[in-house]
CSV table of C-alpha atoms in Angstrom, one decimal:
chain,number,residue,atom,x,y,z
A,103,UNK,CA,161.5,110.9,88.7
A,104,UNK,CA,159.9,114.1,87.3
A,105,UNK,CA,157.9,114.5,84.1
A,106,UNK,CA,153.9,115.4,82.9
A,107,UNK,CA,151.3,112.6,83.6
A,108,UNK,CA,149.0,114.4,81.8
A,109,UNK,CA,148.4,112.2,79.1
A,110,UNK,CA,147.9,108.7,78.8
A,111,UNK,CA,151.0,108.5,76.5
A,112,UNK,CA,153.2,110.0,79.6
A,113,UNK,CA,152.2,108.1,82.4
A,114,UNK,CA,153.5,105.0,80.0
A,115,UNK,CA,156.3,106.7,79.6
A,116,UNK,CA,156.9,106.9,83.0
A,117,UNK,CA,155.7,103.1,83.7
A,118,UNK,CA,158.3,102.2,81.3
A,119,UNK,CA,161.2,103.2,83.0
A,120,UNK,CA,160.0,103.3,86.6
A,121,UNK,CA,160.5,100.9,89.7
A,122,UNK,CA,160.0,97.2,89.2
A,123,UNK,CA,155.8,97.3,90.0
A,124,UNK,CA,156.0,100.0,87.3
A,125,UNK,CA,157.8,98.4,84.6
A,126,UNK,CA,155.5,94.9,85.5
A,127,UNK,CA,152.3,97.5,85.2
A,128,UNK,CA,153.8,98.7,82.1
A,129,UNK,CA,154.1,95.3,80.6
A,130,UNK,CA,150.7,94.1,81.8
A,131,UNK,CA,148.8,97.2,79.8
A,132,UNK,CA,151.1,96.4,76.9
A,133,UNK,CA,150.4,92.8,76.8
A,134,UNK,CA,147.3,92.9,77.2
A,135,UNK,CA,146.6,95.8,74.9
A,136,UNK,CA,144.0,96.8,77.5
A,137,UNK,CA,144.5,100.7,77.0
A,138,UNK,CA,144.4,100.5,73.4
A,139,UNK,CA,140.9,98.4,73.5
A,140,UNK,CA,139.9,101.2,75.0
A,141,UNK,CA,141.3,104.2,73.4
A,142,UNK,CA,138.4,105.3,71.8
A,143,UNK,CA,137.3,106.0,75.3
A,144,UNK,CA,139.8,108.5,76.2
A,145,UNK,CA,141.7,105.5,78.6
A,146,UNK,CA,144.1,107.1,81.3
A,147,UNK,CA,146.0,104.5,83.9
A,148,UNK,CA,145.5,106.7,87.3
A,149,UNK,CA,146.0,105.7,91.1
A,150,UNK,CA,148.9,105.0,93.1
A,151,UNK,CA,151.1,102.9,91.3
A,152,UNK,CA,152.2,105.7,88.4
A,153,UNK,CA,153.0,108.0,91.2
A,154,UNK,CA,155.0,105.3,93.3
A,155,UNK,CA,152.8,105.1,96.7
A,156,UNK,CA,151.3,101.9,95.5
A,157,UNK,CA,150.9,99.2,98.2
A,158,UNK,CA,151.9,95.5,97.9
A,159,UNK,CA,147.5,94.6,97.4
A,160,UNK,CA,147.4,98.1,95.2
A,161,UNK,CA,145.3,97.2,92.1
A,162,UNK,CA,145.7,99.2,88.4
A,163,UNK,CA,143.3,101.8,87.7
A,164,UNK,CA,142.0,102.9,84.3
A,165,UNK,CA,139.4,105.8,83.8
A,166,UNK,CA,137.5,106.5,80.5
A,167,UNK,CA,134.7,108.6,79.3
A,168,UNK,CA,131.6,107.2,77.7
A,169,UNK,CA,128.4,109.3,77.2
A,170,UNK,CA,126.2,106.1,77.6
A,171,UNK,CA,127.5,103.5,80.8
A,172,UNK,CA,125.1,101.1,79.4
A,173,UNK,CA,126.2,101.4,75.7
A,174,UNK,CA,130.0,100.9,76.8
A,175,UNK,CA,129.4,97.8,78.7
A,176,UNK,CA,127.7,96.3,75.8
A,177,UNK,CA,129.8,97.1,73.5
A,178,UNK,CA,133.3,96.0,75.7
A,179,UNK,CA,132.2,93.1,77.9
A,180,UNK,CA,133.2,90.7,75.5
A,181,UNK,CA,136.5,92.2,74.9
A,182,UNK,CA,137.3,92.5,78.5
A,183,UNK,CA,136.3,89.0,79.4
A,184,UNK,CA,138.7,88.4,76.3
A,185,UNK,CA,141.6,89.5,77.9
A,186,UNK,CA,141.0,88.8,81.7
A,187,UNK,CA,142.4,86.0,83.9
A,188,UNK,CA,139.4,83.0,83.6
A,189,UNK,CA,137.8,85.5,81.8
A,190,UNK,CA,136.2,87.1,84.7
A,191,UNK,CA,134.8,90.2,85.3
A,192,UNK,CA,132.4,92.3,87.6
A,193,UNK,CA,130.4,95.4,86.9
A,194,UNK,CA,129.0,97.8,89.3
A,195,UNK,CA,127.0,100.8,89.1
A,196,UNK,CA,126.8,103.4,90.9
A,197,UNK,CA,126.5,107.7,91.9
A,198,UNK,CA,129.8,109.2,92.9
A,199,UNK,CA,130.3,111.5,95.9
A,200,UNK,CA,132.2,114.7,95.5
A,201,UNK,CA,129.4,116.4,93.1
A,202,UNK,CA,129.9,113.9,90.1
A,203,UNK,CA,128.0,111.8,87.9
A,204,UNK,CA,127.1,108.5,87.7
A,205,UNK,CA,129.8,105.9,87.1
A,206,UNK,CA,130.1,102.4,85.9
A,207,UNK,CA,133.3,100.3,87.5
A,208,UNK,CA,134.9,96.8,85.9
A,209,UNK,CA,136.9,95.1,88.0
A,210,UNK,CA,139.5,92.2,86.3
A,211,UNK,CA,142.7,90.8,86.8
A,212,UNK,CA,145.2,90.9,84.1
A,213,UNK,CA,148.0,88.6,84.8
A,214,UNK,CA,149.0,89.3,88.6
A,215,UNK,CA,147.5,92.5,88.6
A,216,UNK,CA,143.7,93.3,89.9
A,217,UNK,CA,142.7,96.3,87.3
A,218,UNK,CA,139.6,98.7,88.0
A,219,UNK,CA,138.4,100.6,85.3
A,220,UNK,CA,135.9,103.5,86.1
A,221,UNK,CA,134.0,105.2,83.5
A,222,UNK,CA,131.8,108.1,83.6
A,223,UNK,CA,130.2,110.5,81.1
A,224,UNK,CA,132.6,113.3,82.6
A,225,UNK,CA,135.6,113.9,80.0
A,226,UNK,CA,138.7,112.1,81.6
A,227,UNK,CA,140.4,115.4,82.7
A,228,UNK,CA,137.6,116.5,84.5
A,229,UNK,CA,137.2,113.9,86.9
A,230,UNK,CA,138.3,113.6,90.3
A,231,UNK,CA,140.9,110.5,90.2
A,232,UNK,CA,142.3,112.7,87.5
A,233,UNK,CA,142.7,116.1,89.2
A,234,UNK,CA,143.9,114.1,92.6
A,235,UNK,CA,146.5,112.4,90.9
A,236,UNK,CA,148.0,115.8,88.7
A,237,UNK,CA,148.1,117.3,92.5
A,238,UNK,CA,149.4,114.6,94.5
A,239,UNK,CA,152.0,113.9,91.3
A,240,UNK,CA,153.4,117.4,92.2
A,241,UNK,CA,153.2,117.9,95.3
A,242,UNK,CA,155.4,114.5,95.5
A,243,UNK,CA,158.0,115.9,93.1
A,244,UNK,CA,157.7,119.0,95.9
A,245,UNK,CA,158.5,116.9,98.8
A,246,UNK,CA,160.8,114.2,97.3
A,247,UNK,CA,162.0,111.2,99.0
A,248,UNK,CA,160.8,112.3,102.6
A,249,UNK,CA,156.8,112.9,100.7
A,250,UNK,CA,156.9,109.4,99.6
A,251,UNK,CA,158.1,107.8,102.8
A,252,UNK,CA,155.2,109.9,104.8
A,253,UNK,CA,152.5,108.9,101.9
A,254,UNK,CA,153.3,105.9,102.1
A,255,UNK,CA,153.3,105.7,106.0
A,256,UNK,CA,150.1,106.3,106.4
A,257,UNK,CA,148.3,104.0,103.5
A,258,UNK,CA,150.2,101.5,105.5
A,259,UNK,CA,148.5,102.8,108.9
A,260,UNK,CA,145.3,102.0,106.6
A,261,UNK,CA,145.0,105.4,105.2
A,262,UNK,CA,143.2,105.9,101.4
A,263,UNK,CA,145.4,108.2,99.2
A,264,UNK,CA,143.4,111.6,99.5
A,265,UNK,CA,142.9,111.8,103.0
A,266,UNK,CA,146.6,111.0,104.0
A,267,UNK,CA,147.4,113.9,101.3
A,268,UNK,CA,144.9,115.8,103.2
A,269,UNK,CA,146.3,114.8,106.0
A,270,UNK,CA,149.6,115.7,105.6
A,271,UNK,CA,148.4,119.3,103.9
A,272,UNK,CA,146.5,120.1,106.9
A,273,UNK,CA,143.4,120.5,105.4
A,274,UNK,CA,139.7,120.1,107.0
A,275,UNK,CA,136.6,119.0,105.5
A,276,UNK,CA,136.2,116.2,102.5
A,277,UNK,CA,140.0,115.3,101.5
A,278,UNK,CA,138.2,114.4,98.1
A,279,UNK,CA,136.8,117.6,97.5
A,280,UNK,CA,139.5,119.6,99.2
A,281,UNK,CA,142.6,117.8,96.9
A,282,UNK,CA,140.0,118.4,93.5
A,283,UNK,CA,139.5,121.8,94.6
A,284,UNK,CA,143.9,121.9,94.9
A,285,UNK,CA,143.8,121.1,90.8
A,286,UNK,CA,142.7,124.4,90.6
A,287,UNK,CA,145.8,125.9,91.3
A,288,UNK,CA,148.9,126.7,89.4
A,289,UNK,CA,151.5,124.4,89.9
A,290,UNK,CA,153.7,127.1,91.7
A,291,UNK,CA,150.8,128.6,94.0
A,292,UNK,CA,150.2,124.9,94.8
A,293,UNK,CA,154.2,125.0,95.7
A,294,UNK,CA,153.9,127.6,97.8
A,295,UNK,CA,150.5,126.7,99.5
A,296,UNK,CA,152.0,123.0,100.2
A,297,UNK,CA,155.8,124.6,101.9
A,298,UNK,CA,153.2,126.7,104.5
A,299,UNK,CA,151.8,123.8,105.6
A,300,UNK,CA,153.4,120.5,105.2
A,301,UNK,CA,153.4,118.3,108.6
A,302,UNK,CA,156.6,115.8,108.2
C-alpha cells in the first residue's frame, strides 16, 4: 500500500485499512485514546508494524517530544497507568547513541499489545526512529513484495530493523547512523542509490 507517513494523522490512516495486526493496532490507539493523551506532545506511532515487517512479539511504538523528561512523566504517569493493562508501567532513562539526546522510555501494554513510548527533547521529526522509518517506508514501496519478504527474513534470523536495512543496502559502519544519514536524501536519489545496490 503506498501513501505519506509523515504525520501522525497518515500513519492512522494507513493502520486503518491495513493487514489484520494493523487494523488491531489501529483499534488499540483508538480505544485507548493513547495518542490523543498525548497529542500535546507531538505523538507519532513509529516501528515496524505501520510499515508491515512487524514480528509476531513486535510491540507498538510511540515517540513524542517534551522539553523537560522529568516534567512529562509527572505530569502523564497517572494517565498512562489509567489506561494500561493492571495499570502497569515502567520508566527508563537513559542517553541515546547515534549523536542524540537524552531520552525517557514507558513501556505498557494496551490490550494484547506491548506499547513503548520514547520521548526526547528533540522535535519528533528530527529523531532517528523517525527518519529510519520515512527511509525504510520508501525504500519498501521501492522494492515491493520481494523487500518485505527479505526484511522480514532477516528480523526472523534475529536481525533488528536498521541493520537488516543496512544489510540489505550494503552499507558499512553504524546501520543507525548510516539509515539517519539516508533521510537526507530526496526520495528519488534514495531510489536510485537503493537500485545500485540492493542484495536480494
Amino acid at each position: 500500500m503506498n501513501g505519506m507517513m509523515d504525520t501522525a494523522e497518515n500513519v492512522m490512516k494507513h493502520l486503518s485499512v491495513g493487514n489484520q495486526r494493523q487494523q488491531d493496532a489501529y483499534r488499540v490507539f483508538q480505544d485507548s485514546g493513547l495518542l490523543a493523551k498525548l497529542a500535546a506532545y507531538s505523538s507519532y506511532p513509529t516501528g515496524t508494524v505501520p510499515i508491515d515487517i512487524d514480528l509476531p512479539d513486535s510491540d507498538l511504538d510511540v515517540l513524542c517530544y517534551a522539553d523537560d523528561l522529568k516534567t512529562f512523566q509527572a505530569e502523564q504517569s497517572g494517565q498512562l497507568e489509567g489506561i494500561a493493562l493492571n495499570g502497569r508501567t515502567q520508566w527508563t532513562y537513559g542517553i541515546s547513541v547515534s549523536d542524540q539526546k537524552a531520552y525517557v522510555t514507558c513501556e505498557l501494554k494496551l490490550g494484547s499489545w506491548p506499547v513503548e513510548i520514547f520521548v526526547q527533547a528533540v522535535p519528533v521529526e528530527q529523531q532517528n526512529a523517525y527518519l529510519h522509518m520515512q527511509v525504510e517506508w520508501s525504500l519498501l514501496q521501492l522494492w515491493g513484495e520481494a523487500g518485505h519478504r527479505e526484511i522480514r527474513r532477516l528480523k526472523q534470523a534475529g536481525w533488528k530493523t536498521e541493520p537488516a536495512f543496512a544489510h540489505v543496502l550494503g552499507l558499512e559502519g553504524n546501520p543507525y547512523i548510516e539509515m539517519r544519514d539516508l533521510a537526507e536524501l530526496k526520495e528519488q536519489e534514495l531510489w536510485e542509490f537503493a537500485r545500485s545496490r540492493v542484495t536480494f
